[in-house]
PDB file of C-alpha atoms in Angstrom:
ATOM      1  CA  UNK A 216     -66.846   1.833  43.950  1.00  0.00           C
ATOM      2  CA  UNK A 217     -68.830  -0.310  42.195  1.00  0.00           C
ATOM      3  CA  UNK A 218     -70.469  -3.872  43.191  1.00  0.00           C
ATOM      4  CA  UNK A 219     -69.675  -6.397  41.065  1.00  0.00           C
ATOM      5  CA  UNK A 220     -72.732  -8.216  39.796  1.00  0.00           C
ATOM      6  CA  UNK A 221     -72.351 -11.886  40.843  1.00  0.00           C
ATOM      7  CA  UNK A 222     -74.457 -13.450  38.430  1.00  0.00           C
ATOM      8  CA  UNK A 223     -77.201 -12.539  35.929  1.00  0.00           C
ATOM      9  CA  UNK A 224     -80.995 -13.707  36.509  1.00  0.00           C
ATOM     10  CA  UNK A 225     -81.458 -13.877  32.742  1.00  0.00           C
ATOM     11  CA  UNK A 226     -78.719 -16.589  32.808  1.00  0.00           C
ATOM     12  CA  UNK A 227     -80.148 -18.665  34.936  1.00  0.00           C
ATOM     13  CA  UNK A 228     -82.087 -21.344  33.731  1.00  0.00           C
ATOM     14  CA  UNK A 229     -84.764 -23.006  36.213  1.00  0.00           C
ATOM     15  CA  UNK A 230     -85.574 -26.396  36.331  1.00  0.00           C
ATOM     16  CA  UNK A 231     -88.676 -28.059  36.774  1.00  0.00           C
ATOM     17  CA  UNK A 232     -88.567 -29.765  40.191  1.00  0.00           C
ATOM     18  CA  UNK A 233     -90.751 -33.256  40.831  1.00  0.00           C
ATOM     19  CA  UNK A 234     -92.488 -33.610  43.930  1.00  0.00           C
ATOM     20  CA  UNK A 235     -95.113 -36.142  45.375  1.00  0.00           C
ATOM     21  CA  UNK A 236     -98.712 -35.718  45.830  1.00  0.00           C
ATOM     22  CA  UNK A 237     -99.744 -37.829  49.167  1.00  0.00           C
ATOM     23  CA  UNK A 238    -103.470 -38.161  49.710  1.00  0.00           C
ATOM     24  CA  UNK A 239    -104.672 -40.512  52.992  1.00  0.00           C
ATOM     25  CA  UNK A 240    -106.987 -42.508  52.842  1.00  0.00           C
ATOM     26  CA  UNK A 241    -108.293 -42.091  56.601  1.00  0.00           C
ATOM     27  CA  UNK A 242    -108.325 -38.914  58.239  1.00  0.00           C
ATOM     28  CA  UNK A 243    -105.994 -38.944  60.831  1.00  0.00           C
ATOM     29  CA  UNK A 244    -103.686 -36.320  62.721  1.00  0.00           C
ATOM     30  CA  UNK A 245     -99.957 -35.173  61.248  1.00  0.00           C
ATOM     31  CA  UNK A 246     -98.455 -37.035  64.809  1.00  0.00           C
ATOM     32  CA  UNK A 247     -99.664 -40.241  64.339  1.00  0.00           C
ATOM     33  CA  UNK A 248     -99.026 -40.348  60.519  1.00  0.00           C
ATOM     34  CA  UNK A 249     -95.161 -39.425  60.974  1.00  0.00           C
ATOM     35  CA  UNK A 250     -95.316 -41.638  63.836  1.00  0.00           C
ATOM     36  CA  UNK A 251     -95.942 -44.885  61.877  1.00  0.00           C
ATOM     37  CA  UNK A 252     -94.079 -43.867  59.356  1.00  0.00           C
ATOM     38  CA  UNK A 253     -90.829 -43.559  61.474  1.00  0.00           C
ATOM     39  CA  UNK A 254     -92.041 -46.558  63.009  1.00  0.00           C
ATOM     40  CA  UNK A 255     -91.431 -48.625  59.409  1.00  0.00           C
ATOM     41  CA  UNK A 256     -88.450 -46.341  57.793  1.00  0.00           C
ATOM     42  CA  UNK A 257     -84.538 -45.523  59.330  1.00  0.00           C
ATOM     43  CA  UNK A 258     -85.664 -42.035  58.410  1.00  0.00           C
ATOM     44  CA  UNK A 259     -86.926 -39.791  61.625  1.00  0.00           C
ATOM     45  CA  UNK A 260     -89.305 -37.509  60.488  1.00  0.00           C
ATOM     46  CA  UNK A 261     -89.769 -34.528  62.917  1.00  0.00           C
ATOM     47  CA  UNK A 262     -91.695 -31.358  63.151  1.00  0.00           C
ATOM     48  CA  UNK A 263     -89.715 -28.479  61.402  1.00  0.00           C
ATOM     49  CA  UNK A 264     -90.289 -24.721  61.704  1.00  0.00           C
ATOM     50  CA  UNK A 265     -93.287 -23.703  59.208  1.00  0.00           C
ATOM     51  CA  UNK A 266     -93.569 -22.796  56.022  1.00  0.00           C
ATOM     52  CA  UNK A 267     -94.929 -19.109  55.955  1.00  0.00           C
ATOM     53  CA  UNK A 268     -96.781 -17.950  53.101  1.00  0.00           C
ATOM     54  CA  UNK A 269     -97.736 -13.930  53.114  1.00  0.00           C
ATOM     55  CA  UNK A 270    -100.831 -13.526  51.646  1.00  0.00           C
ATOM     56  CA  UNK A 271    -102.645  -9.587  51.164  1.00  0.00           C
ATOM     57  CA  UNK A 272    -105.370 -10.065  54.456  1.00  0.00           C
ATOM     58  CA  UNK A 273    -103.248 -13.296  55.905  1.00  0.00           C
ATOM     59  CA  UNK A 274    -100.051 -14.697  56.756  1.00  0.00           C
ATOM     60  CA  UNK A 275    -100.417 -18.885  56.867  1.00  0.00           C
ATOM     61  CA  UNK A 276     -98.637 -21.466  58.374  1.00  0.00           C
ATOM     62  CA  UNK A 277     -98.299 -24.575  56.669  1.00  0.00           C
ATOM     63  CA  UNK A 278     -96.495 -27.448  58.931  1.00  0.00           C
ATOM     64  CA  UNK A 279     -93.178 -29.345  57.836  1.00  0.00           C
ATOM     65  CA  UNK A 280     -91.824 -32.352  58.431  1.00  0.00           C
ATOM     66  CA  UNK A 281     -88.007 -33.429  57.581  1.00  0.00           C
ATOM     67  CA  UNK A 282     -86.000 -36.430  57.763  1.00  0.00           C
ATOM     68  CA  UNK A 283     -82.386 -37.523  55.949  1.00  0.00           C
ATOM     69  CA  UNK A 284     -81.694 -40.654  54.469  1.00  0.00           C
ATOM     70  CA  UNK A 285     -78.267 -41.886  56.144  1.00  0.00           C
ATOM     71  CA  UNK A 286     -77.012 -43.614  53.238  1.00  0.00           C
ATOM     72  CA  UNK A 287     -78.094 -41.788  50.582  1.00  0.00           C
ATOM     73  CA  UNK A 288     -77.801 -38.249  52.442  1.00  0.00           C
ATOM     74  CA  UNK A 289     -80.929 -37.251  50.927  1.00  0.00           C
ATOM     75  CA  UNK A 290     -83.260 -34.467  52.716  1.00  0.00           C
ATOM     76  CA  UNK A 291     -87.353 -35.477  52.952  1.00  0.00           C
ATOM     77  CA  UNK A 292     -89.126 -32.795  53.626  1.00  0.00           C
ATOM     78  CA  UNK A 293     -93.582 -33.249  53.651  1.00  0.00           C
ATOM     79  CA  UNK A 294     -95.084 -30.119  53.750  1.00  0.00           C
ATOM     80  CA  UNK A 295     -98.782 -30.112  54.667  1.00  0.00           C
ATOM     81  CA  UNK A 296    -100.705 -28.930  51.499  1.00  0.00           C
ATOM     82  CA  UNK A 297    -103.420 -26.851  53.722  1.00  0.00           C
ATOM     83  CA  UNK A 298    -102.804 -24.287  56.480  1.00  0.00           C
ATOM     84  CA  UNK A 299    -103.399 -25.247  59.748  1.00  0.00           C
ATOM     85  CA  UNK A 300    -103.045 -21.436  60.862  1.00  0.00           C
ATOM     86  CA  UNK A 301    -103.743 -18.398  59.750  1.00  0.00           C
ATOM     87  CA  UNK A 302    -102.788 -14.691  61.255  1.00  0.00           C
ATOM     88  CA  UNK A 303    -104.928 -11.824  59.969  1.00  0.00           C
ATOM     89  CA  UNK A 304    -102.792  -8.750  59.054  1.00  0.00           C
ATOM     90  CA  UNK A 305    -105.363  -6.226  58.047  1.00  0.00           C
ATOM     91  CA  UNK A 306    -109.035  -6.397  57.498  1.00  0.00           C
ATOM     92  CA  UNK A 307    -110.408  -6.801  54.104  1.00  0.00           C
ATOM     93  CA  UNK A 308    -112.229  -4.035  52.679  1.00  0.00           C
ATOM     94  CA  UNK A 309    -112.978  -5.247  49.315  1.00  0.00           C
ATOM     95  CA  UNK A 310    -115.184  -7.512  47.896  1.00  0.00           C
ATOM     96  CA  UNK A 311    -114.173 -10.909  46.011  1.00  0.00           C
ATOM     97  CA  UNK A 312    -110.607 -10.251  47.225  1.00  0.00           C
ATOM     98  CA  UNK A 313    -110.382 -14.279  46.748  1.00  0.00           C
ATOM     99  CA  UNK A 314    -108.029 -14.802  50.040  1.00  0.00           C
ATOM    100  CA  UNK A 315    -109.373 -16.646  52.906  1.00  0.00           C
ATOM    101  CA  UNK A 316    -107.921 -17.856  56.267  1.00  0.00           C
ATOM    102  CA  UNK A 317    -107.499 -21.376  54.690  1.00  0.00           C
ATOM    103  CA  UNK A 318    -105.041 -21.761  51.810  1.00  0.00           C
ATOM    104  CA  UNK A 319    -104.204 -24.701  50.101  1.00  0.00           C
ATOM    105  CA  UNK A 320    -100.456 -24.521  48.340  1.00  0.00           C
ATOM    106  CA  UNK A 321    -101.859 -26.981  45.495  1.00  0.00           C
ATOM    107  CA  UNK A 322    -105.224 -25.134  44.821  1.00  0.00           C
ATOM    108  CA  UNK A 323    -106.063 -27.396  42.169  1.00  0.00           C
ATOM    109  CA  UNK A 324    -105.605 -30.590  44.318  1.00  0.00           C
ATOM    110  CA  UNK A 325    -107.132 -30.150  47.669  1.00  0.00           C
ATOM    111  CA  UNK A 326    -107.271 -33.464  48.301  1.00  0.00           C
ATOM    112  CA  UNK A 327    -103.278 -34.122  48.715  1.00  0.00           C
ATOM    113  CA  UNK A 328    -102.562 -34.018  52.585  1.00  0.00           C
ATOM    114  CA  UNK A 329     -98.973 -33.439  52.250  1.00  0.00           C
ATOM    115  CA  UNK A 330     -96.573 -32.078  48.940  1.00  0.00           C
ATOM    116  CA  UNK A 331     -93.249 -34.127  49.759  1.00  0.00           C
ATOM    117  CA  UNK A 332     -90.034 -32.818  48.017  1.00  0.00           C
ATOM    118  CA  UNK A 333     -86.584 -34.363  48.295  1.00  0.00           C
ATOM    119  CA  UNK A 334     -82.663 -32.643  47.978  1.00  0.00           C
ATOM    120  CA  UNK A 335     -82.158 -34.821  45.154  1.00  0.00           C
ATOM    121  CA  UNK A 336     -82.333 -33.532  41.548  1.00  0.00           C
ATOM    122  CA  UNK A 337     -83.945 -37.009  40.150  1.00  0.00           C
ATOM    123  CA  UNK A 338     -86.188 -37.865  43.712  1.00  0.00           C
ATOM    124  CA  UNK A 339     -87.097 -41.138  44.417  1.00  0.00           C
ATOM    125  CA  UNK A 340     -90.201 -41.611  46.623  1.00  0.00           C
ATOM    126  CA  UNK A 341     -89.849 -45.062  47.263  1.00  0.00           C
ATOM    127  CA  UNK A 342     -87.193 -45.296  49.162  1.00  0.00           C
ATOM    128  CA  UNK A 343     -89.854 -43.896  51.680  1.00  0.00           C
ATOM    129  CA  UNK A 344     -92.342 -46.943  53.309  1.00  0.00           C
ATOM    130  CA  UNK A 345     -95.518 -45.836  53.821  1.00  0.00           C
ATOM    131  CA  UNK A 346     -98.121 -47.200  56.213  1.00  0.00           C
ATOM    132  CA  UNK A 347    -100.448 -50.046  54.123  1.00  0.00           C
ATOM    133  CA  UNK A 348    -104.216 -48.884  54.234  1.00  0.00           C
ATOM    134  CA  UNK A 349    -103.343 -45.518  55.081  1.00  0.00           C
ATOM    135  CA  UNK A 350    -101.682 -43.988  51.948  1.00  0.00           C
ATOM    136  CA  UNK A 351    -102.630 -44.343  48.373  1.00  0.00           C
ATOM    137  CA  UNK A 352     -99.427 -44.191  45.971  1.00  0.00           C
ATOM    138  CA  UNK A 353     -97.386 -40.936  45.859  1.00  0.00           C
ATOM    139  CA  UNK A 354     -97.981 -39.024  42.782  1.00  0.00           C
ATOM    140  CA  UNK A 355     -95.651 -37.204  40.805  1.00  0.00           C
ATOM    141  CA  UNK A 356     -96.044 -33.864  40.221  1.00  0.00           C
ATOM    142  CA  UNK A 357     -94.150 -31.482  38.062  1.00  0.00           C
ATOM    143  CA  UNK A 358     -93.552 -28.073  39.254  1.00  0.00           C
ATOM    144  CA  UNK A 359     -92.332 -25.388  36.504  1.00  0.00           C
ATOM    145  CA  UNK A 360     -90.503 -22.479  37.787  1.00  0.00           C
ATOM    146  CA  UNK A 361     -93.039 -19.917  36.971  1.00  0.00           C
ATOM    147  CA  UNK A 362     -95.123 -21.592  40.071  1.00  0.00           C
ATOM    148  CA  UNK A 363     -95.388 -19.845  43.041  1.00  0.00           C
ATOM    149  CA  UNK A 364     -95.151 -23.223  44.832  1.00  0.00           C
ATOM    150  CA  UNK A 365     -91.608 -23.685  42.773  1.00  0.00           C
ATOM    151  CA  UNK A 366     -90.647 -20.512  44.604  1.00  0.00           C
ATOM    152  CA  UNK A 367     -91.546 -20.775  48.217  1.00  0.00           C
ATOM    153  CA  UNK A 368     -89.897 -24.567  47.601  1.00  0.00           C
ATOM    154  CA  UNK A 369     -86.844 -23.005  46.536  1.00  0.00           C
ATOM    155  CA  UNK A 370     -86.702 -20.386  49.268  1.00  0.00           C
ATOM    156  CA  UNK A 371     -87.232 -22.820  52.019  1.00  0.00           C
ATOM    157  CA  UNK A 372     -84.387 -24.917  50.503  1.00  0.00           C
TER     158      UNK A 372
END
């Protein structure tokens, strides 16, 4: 007997998804940055289980932080851009493998603190008050789907 095949991958089309870029401007830890921004939002951002990224050498751990909008019903989910932990799985035996036990998700913007996505197909960032002095403006960012961020965001979904 034969399984039917639900649905065809060549089908499919994938979307680009929009996310936001937010860089600090101080250096300060994820607790008190979710902190104040609970403190000046209905949402209640909390500590969600981490993103895991399996690397070659390394499996890292990049924090999450989720909240719903009770009106709109709309999941906020700020995922820290760099690993705060790494495991080692084997020990490199190459040279210029190009893994490390820091990874950035974003490797061509280090300097974003946290990628924040949203449930909604057309997100809208503002509805989210951030802290004045702490934040610079959210930046959109287009992900395509041949990403490898567009896929772990998917998976995680």
């Amino acid at each position: 007997m034969e399984i039917q095949k639900l649905y065809d991958l060549d089908d499919i089309e994938f979307e680009d998804i929009t996310i936001g870029l937010v860089r600090l401007a101080k250096n300060i830890p994820a607790h008190e940055f979710f902190y104040k921004i609970n403190q000046s939002n209905d949402l209640n951002f909390s500590r969600k289980k981490d993103l895991i990224f399996h690397g070659d050498y390394y499996d890292y751990f990049f924090p999450r932080f989720e909240a719903y909008h009770k009106f709109t019903k709309t999941c906020f989910t700020f995922i820290s851009n760099k690993s705060s932990e790494s495991k080692q799985k084997k020990i490199q035996t190459e040279l210029f493998t190009e893994e490390e036990n820091i990874k950035f998700l974003l490797n061509n913007q280090v300097d974003v603190e946290y990628i924040l996505h949203t449930s909604e197909q057309f997100p809208d960032f503002s509805v989210i008050l951030l802290p004045e002095n702490l934040v610079f403006p959210i930046q959109d960012y287009t992900l395509s789907s041949d990403e490898e961020l567009y896929q772990i965001i998917q998976y995680y979904e």
